[in-house]
XYZ file of C-alpha atoms in Angstrom:
638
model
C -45.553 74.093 -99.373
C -42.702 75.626 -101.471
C -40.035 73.346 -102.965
C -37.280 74.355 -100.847
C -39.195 73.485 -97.601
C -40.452 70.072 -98.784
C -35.969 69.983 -99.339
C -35.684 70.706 -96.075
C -38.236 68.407 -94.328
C -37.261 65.512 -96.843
C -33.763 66.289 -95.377
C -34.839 66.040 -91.834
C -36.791 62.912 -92.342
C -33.901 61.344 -93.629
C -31.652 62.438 -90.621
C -34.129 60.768 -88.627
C -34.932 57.763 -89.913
C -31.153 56.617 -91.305
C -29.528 53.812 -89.884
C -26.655 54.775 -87.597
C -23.224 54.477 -88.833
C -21.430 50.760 -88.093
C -18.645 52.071 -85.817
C -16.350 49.927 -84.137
C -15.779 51.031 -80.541
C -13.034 53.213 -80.868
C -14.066 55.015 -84.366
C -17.402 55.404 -82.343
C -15.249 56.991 -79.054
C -13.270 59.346 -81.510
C -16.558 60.410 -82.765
C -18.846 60.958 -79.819
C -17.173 60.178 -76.853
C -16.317 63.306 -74.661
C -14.004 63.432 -71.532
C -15.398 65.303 -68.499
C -13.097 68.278 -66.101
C -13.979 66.301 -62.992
C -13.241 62.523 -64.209
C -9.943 63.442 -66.444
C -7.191 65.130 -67.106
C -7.470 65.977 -70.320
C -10.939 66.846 -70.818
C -12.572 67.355 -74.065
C -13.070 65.044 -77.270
C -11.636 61.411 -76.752
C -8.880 60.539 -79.005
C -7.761 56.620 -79.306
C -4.327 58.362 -80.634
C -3.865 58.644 -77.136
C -3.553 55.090 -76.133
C -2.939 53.062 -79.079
C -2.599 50.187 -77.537
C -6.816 50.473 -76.326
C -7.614 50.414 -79.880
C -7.707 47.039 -80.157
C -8.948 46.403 -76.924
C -12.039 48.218 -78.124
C -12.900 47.347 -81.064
C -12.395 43.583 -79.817
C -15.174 44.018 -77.306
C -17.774 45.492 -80.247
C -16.274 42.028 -82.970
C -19.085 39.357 -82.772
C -16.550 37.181 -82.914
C -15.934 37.148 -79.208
C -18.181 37.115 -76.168
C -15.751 37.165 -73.599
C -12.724 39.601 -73.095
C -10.170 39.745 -70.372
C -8.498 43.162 -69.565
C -5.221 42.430 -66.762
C -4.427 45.836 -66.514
C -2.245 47.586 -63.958
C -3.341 51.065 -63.103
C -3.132 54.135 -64.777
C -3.222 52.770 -68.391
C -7.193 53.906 -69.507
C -9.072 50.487 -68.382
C -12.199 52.177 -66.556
C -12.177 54.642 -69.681
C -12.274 51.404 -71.731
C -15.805 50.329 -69.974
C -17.051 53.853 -70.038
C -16.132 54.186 -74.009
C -18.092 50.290 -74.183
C -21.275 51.192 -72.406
C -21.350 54.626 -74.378
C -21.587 52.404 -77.388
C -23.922 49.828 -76.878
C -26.493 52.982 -75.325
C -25.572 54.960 -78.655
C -24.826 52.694 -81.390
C -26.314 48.925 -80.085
C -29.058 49.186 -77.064
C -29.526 46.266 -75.281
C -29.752 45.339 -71.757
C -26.441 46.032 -69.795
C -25.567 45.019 -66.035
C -22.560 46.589 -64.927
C -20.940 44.766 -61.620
C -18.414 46.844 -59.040
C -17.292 44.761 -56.075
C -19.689 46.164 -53.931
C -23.275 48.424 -54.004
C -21.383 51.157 -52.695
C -18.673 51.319 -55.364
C -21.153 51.183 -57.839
C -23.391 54.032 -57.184
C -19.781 55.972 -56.447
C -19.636 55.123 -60.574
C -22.624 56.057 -61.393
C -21.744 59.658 -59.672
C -18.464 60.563 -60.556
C -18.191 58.743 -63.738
C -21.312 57.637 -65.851
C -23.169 60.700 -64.666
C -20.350 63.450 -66.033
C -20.005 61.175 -69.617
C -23.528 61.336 -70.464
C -23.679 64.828 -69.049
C -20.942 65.992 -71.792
C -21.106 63.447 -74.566
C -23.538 64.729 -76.609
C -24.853 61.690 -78.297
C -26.801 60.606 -74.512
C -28.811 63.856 -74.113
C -31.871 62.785 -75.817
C -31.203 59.124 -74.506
C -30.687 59.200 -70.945
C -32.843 61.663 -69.238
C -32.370 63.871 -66.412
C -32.683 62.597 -63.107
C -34.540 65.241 -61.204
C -37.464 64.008 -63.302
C -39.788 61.392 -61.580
C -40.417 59.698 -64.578
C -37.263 60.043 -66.217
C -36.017 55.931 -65.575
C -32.717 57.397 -64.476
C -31.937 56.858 -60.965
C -28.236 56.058 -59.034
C -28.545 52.123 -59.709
C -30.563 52.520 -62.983
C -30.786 53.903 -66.391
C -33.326 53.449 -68.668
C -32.493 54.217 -73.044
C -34.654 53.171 -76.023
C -33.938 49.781 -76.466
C -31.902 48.872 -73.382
C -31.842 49.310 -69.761
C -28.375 49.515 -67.815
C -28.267 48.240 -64.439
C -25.300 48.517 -61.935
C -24.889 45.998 -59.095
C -22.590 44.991 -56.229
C -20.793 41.493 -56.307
C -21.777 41.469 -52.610
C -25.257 41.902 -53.134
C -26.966 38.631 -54.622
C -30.281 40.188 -55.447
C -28.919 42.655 -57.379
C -27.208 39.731 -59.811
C -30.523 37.794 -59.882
C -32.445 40.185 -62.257
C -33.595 39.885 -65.292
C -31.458 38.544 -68.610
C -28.431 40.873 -69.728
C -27.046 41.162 -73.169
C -23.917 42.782 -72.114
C -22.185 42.328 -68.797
C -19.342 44.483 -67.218
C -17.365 43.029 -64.493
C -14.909 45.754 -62.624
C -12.338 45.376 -60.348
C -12.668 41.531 -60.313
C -10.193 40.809 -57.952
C -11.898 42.531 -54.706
C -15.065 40.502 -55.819
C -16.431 38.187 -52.650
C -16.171 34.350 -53.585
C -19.483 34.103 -52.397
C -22.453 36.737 -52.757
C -24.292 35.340 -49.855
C -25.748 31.795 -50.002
C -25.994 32.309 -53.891
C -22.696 31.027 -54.410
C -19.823 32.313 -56.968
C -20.826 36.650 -57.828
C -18.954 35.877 -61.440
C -21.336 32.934 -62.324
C -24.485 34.741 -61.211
C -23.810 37.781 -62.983
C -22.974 35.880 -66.684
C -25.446 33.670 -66.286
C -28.090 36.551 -67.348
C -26.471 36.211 -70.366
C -27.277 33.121 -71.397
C -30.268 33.541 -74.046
C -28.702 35.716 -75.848
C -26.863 34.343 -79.519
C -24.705 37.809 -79.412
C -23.958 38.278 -76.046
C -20.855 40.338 -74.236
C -18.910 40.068 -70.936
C -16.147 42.009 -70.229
C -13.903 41.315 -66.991
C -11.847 44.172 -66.076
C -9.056 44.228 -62.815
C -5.912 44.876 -61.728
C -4.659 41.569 -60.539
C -4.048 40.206 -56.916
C -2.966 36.190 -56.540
C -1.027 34.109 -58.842
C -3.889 31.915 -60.203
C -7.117 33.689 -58.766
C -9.586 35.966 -60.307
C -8.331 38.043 -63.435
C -5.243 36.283 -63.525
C -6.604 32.921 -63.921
C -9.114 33.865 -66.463
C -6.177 35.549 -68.062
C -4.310 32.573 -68.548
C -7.352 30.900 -69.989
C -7.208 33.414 -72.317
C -5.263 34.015 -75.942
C -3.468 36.042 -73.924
C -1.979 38.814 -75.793
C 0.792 41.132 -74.984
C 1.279 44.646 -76.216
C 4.772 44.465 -78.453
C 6.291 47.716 -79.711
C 9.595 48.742 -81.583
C 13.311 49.870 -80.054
C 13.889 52.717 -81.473
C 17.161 52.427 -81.876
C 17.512 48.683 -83.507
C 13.893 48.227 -84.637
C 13.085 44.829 -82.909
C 9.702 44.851 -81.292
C 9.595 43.727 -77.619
C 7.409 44.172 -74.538
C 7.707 46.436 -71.973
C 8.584 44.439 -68.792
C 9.959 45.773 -65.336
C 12.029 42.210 -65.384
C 12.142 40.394 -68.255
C 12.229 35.912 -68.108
C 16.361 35.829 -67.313
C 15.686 37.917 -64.433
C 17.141 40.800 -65.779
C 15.845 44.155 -64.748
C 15.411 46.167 -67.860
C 14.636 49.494 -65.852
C 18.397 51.393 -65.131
C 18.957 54.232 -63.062
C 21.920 55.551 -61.174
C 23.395 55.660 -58.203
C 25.382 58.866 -56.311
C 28.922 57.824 -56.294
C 29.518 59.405 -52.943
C 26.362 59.002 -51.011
C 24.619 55.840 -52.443
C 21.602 58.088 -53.299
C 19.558 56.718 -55.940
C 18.685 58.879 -58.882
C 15.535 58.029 -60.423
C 15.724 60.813 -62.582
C 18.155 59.014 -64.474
C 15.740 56.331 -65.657
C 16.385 54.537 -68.297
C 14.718 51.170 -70.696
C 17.414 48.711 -71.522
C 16.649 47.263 -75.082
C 15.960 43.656 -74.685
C 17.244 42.546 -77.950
C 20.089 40.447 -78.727
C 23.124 43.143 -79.659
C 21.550 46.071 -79.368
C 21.712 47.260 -75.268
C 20.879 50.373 -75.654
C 19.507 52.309 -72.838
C 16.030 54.035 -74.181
C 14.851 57.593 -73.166
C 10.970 55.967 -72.309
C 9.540 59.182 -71.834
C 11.095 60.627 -74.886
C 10.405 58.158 -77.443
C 7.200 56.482 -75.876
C 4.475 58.132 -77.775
C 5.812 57.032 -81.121
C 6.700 53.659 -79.921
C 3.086 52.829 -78.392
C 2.047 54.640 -82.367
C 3.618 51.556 -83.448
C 3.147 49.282 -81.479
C 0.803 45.601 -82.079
C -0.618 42.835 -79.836
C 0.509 39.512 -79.958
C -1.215 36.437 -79.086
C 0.496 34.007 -76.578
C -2.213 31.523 -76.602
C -3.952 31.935 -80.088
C -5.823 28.651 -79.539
C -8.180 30.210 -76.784
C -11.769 31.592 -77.855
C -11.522 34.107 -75.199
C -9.715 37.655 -75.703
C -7.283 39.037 -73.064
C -5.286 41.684 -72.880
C -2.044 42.220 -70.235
C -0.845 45.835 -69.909
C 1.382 47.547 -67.132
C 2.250 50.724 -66.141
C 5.364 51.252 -68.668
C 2.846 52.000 -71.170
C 1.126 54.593 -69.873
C 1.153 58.007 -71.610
C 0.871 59.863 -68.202
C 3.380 58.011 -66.506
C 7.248 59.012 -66.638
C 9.865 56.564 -66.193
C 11.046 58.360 -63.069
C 7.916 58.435 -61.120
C 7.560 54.393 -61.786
C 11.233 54.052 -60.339
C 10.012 56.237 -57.220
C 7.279 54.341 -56.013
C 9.010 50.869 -56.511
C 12.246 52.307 -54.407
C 9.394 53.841 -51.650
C 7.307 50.714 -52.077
C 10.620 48.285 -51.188
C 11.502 50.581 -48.248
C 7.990 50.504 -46.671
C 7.946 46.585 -46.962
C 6.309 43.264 -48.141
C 3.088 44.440 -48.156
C 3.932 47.764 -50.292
C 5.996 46.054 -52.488
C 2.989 43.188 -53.253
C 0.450 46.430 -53.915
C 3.334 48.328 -56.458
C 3.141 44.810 -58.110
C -0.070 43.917 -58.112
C -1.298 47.645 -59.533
C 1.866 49.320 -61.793
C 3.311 46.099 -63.151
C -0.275 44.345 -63.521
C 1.295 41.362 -62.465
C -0.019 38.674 -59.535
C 1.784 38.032 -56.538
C 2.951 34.613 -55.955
C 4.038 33.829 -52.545
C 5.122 30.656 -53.339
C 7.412 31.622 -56.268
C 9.483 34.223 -54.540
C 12.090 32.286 -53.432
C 12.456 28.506 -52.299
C 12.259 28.159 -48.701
C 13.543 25.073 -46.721
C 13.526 24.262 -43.033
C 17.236 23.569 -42.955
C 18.115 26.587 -44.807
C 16.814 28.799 -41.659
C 19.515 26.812 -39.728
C 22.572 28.752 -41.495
C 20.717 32.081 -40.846
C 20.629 32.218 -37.156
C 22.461 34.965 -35.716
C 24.370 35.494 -32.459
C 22.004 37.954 -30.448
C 24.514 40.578 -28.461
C 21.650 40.302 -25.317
C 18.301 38.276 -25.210
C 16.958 41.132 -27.259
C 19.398 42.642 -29.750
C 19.839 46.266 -31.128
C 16.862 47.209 -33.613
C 13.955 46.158 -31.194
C 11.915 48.916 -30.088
C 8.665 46.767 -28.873
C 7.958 42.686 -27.300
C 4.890 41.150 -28.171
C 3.916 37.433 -27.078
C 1.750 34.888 -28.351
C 0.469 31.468 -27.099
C -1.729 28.713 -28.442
C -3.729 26.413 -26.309
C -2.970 22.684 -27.090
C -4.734 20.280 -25.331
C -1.217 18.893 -22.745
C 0.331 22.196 -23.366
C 0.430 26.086 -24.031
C 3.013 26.911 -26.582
C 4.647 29.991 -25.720
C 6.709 32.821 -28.249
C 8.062 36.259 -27.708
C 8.746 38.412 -30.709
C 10.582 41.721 -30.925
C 9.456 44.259 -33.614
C 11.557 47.006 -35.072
C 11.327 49.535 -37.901
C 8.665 48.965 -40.616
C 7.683 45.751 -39.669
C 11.035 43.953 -39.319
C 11.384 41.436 -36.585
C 13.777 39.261 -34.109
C 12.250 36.107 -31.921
C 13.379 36.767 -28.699
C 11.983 33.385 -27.036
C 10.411 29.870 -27.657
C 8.694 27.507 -24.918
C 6.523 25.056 -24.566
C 4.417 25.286 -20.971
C 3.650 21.730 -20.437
C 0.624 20.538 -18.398
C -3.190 20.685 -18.940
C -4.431 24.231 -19.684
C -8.026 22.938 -17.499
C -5.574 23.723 -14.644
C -4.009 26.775 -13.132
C -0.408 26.002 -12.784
C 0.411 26.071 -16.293
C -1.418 29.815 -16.859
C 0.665 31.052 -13.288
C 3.512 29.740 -15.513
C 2.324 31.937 -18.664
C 1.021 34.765 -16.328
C 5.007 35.093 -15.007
C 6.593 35.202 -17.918
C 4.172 37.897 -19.659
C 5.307 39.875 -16.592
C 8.773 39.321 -17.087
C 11.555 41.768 -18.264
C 13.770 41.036 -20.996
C 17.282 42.239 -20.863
C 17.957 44.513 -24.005
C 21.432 45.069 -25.991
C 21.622 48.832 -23.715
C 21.595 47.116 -20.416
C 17.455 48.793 -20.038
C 14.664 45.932 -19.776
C 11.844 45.421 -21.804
C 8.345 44.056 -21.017
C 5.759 42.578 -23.210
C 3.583 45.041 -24.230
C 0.639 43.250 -25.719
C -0.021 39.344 -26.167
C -2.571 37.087 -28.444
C -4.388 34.136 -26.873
C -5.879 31.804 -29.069
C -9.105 30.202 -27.709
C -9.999 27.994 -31.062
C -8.783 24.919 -29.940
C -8.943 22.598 -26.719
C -10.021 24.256 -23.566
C -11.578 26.874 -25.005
C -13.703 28.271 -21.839
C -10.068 28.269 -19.757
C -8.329 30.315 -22.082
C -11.038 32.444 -22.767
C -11.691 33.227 -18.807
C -7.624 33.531 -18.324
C -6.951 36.350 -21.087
C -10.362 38.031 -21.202
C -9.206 39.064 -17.234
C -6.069 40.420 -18.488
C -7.627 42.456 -21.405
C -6.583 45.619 -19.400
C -3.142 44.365 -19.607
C -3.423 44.105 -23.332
C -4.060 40.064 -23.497
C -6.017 39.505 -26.399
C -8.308 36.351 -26.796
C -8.256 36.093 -30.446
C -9.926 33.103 -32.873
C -8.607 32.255 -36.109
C -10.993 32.864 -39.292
C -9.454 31.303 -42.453
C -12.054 32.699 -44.825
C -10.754 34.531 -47.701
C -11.448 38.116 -47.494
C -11.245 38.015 -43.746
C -8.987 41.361 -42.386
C -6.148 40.859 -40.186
C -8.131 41.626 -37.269
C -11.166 42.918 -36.366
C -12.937 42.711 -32.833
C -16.107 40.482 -32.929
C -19.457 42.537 -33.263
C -20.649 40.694 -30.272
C -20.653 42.811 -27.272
C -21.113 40.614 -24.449
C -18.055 38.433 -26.419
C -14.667 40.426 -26.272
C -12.930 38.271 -28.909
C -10.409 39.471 -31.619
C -10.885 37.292 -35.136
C -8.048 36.960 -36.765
C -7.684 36.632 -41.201
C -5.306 33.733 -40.745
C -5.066 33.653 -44.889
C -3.886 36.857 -45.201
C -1.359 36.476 -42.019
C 0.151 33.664 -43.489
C 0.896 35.014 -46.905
C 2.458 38.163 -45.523
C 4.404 35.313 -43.263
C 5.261 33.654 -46.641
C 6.971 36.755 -48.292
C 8.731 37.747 -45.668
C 10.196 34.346 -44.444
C 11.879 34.557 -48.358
C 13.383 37.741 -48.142
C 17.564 37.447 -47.487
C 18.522 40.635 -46.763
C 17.870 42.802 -43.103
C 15.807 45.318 -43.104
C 11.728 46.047 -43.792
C 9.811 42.791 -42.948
C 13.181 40.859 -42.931
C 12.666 38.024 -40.081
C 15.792 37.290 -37.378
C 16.165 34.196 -35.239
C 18.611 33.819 -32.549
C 21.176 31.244 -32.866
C 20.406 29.290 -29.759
C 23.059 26.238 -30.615
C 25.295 28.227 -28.429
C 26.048 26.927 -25.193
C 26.842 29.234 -23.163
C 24.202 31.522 -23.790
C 21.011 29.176 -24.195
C 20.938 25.840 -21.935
C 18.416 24.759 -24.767
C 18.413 24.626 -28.339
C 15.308 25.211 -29.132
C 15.527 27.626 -32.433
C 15.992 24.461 -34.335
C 15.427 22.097 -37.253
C 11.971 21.193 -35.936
C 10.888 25.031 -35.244
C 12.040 25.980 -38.757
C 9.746 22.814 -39.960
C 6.618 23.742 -37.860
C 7.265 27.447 -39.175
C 8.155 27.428 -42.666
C 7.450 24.272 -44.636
C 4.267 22.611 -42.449
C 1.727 24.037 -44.490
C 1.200 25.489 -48.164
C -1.186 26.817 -51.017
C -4.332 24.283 -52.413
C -6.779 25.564 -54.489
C -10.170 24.514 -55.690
C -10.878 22.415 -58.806
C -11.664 26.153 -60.931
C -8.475 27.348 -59.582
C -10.476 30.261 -57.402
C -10.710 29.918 -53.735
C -7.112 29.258 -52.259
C -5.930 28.257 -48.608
C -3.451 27.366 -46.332
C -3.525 23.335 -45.649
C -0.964 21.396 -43.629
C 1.349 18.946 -46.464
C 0.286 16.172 -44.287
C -2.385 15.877 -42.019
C 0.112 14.964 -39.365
C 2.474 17.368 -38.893
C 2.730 20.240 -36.224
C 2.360 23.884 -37.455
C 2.230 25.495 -33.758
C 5.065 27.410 -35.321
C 3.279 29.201 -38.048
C 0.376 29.869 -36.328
C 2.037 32.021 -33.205
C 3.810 33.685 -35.917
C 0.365 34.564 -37.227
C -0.938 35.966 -33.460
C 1.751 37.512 -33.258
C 2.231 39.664 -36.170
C -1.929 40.423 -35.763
C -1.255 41.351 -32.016
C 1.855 43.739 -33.353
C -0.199 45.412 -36.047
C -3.304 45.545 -33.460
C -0.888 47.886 -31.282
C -0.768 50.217 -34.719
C 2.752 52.164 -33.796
C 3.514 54.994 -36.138
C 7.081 54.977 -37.699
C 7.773 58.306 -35.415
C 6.937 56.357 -32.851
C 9.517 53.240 -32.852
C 11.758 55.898 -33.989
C 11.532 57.353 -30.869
C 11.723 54.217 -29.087
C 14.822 53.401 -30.579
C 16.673 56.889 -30.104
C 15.448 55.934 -26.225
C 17.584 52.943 -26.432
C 20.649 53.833 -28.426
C 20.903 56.665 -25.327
C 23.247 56.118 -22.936
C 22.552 54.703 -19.653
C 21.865 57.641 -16.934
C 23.671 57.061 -13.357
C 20.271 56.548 -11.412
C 19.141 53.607 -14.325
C 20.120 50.570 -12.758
C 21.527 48.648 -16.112
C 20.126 44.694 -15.751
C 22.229 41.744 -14.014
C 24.659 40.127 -17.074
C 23.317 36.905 -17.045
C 20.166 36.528 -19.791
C 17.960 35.374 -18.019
C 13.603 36.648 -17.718
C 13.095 39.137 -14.549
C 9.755 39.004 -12.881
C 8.120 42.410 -12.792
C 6.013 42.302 -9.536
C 2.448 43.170 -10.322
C 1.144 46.539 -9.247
C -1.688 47.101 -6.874
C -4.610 49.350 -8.589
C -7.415 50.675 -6.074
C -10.783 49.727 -7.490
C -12.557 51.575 -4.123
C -11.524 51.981 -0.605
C -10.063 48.555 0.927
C -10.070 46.768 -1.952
C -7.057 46.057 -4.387
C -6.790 44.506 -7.493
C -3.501 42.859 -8.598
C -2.707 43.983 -12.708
């Protein structure tokens, strides 16, 4: 063999056999990592340039010094690219086992398609690692990829024997905060899945979510963190600061304008008010971002903690203008509580506390009662009614629902006598059929009504609204799991029940009872002190306390499972839970915007000469019940 071949073989031998080069994670990214057209856009070689403020992130998760890392992120800010660019590097530069865990099976095999499949598809550095999958004996399958010297794994938090395999090195958790507390009898998804880490000197886990509750999930093990916060530089004065929607005064350091003549908000005119002392100067964000976040460093809140964590929001983003943040949050405010908790949760990264929006007292309610014009005021376009089965009494509400979820309560009454009799469901079955006068002089009726059959009598209650299921009266059953939805009809057929997420109710209840201005989810109450309208007061102190103050928020010794528990085991919250029927019953009835627009335009018409406006004096009309013909000669009374 000539000289110059023996060169060339030596040369290839070499290229072979040499050690790879000790990357952190991001030099390792820049290097090898490749974006794909389907899962980015901005395909094509990864550059950490991009998003400074990963850097460290990165290279954190490949420092021996820490095992665990917490990433709070809100969206759009690179935190699924920062799991992709970590499992690229422990296949490519440190194989070991890997188990990555999405909240459920389903999620994670939509990963393995759309993400991990394109990345080792286009990244160069996988092609002789992770073999095609059209091969039978390739080790790569949807839930499964087999590398020399590791194996990665990907498993739903709902799915307990795919968290019970063998020991991990490395463990990704995703989207923490939609994990189940429970993966079926196993117990807790979080401590299953780390605890296949637990022979290894050098292990890895990674937690990675957009937050939900104040003190759950990623926020809790964010706080147990060294919690550091992404500071960067005015560039006008040169002090470095966070980028915060609201800042610890209560100052909103986003500006934007107003149109003097219309009222029109102009988010185009977005601006970042400098938080430092003497300086005020609105910042063009969008303009001067990419060399602030150049600049930028973290800072540790909590440098005492052995754990890493990392809070970014959606100011920080590089594909994210100013004005597009300042959109949603104005659309997310004007569709209600429940958008406004999702902008929070996902573009500020911040949890929602229901508790900490606002203090709410009993006798605070009292000064907010308003004088209705009729029994039900201008604004309501639909009645719903609720009732919960005590054992010497129903309790009885009516609620009227507007636009976007806002709401007036029309009437309060307690039925008493034994539900095991008849008289006091005759009672109940009148005044579901009664009409209520409206502010136009038309009358409403109740269009759909909740039943709860949890309690005493159960069998009588059931009986009494399952026969008036036609009529739209729901028997419903409270479930105060976690996780539960608002409602869902029981899987049972031969059981026509409606279960009802009673956690979830209540903190929608919660927000709303704290906001102070009408309008999306804002709650009304009549002001029933007035005598010569209402021969009872019963929208009153002890209402307000059943409603508003009888129960709150416990958690768990670990700070992770949360419910609603009365303050004191003696005290009434009938209150809070017709409230809870009643806004499942109105979202069970599902009416489109166009819809109670429609409704309302209905109302705000004049009356026509042949409508027959109702009698002045407020009080319930009967509607007789129609006659519907099952067969010939026989009737059935709805």
């Amino acid at each position: 063999m000539s000289l110059p071949a023996l060169r060339r073989a030596a040369k290839a031998a070499h290229r072979v056999f040499r050690p790879p080069p000790k990357w952190s994670l991001s030099q390792w990214a820049d290097a090898r990592r490749y974006l794909s057209a389907e899962a980015s856009s901005e395909p094509g070689r990864w550059k950490t340039i991009r998003t400074p403020y990963l850097r460290e992130v990165m290279d954190t998760i490949s420092d021996p010094a820490y095992q665990d890392v917490v990433c709070k992120f809100s969206a759009q800010v690179g935190k699924t690219e920062v799991e992709l660019n970590a499992c690229g590097y422990f296949i490519d530069q440190d194989p070991c086992p890997i188990l990555w865990v999405m909240p459920t099976l389903e999620l994670a095999e939509a990963l393995s398609k759309e993400r991990l499949a394109p990345m080792f598809r286009d990244s160069p550095c996988f092609r002789d690692k992770i073999k095609e999958a059209r091969s039978r004996d390739s080790g790569n399958t949807l839930l499964s990829k087999t590398f020399p010297g590791g194996h990665l794994a990907l498993a739903g938090a709902n799915s307990p024997a795919s968290l019970s395999s063998r020991p991990r090195r490395v463990v990704f958790g995703d989207e923490y905060k939609s994990w189940p507390k429970s993966a079926g009898a196993e117990g807790d998804p979080k401590t299953l899945a780390f605890r296949r880490t637990n022979n290894f000197w050098n292990k890895k886990r990674l937690l990675v979510s957009t937050p939900l509750f104040k003190g759950e999930d990623i926020d809790k093990a964010y706080d147990d963190s060294d919690q550091r916060h992404y500071y960067v530089a005015c560039p006008h004065c040169g002090e470095m600061q966070e980028l915060v929607w609201k800042d610890d005064t209560g100052q909103i350091r986003v500006i934007w304008d107003k149109d003097p003549d219309t009222g029109r908000h102009l988010p185009e005119t977005a601006r970042y008010l400098c938080g430092a002392r003497g300086c005020g100067v609105l910042i063009d964000l969008d303009a001067h971002k990419e060399a602030m976040l150049a600049g930028g460093q973290w800072r540790k809140h909590n440098p005492l903690s052995r754990v890493a964590g990392f809070y970014l929001n959606e100011l920080y983003s590089p594909w994210r203008k100013l004005r597009e943040t300042v959109e949603e949050y104005l659309l997310a405010k004007s569709d209600g509580i429940e958008s406004f908790k999702s902008w929070w949760n996902t573009a500020l990264g911040l949890a929602w506390d229901p508790q900490a929006q606002g203090d709410i007292t009993a006798e605070g309610f009292l000064a907010l009662r308003e004088p209705y014009p009729e029994v039900v005021p201008w604004g309501v376009g639909c009645l719903t009614a609720s009732i919960d089965v005590q054992r010497d009494r129903l309790e009885f509400k009516v609620k009227g629902w507007g636009r976007q979820g806002e709401s007036w309560l029309i009437h309060r009454e307690k039925i008493m006598g034994s539900p095991a009799f008849n008289d006091v469901w005759a009672k109940a079955d009148a005044l579901l059929l009664s009409g209520w006068r409206h502010a136009s002089g038309r009358v409403l009726f109740i269009e759909a009504c909740a039943v709860d059959t949890g309690d005493g009598n159960v069998k009588e209650a059931y009986e009494w609204a399952k026969a008036r299921i036609p009529r739209r009266v729901y028997p419903i059953k409270g479930q105060g799991a976690q996780g539960h939805p608002l409602i869902k009809k029981s899987g049972n057929k031969r059981l026509k029940l409606w279960h009802i997420g009673t956690e979830a109710a209540k903190d929608t209840i919660s927000a709303r009872l704290r906001l102070t201005q009408p309008g999306p989810g804002f709650m009304h109450f009549p002001d029933t002190s007035i005598k010569e309208r209402y021969t009872e007061d019963w929208c009153n102190l002890e209402m307000f306390q059943e409603l508003a103050t009888s129960e709150h928020i416990v958690r768990d010794r670990k700070g992770r499972m949360r419910r609603w528990q009365k303050v004191k085991p003696d005290v009434r919250n009938e209150d809070l839970d017709l409230e809870v029927y009643a806004w499942a019953i109105y979202t069970l009835l599902n009416i489109k915007p166009e819809d109670m627009e429609t409704r309302l335009a209905r109302l705000e018409e004049p009356l026509k000469p042949e409508e027959k406006p109702m009698p002045s004096p407020a009080v319930p009309q009967v509607r007789k019940p129609r006659r519907k013909v099952l067969n010939k000669g026989y009737f059935r009374d709805e």
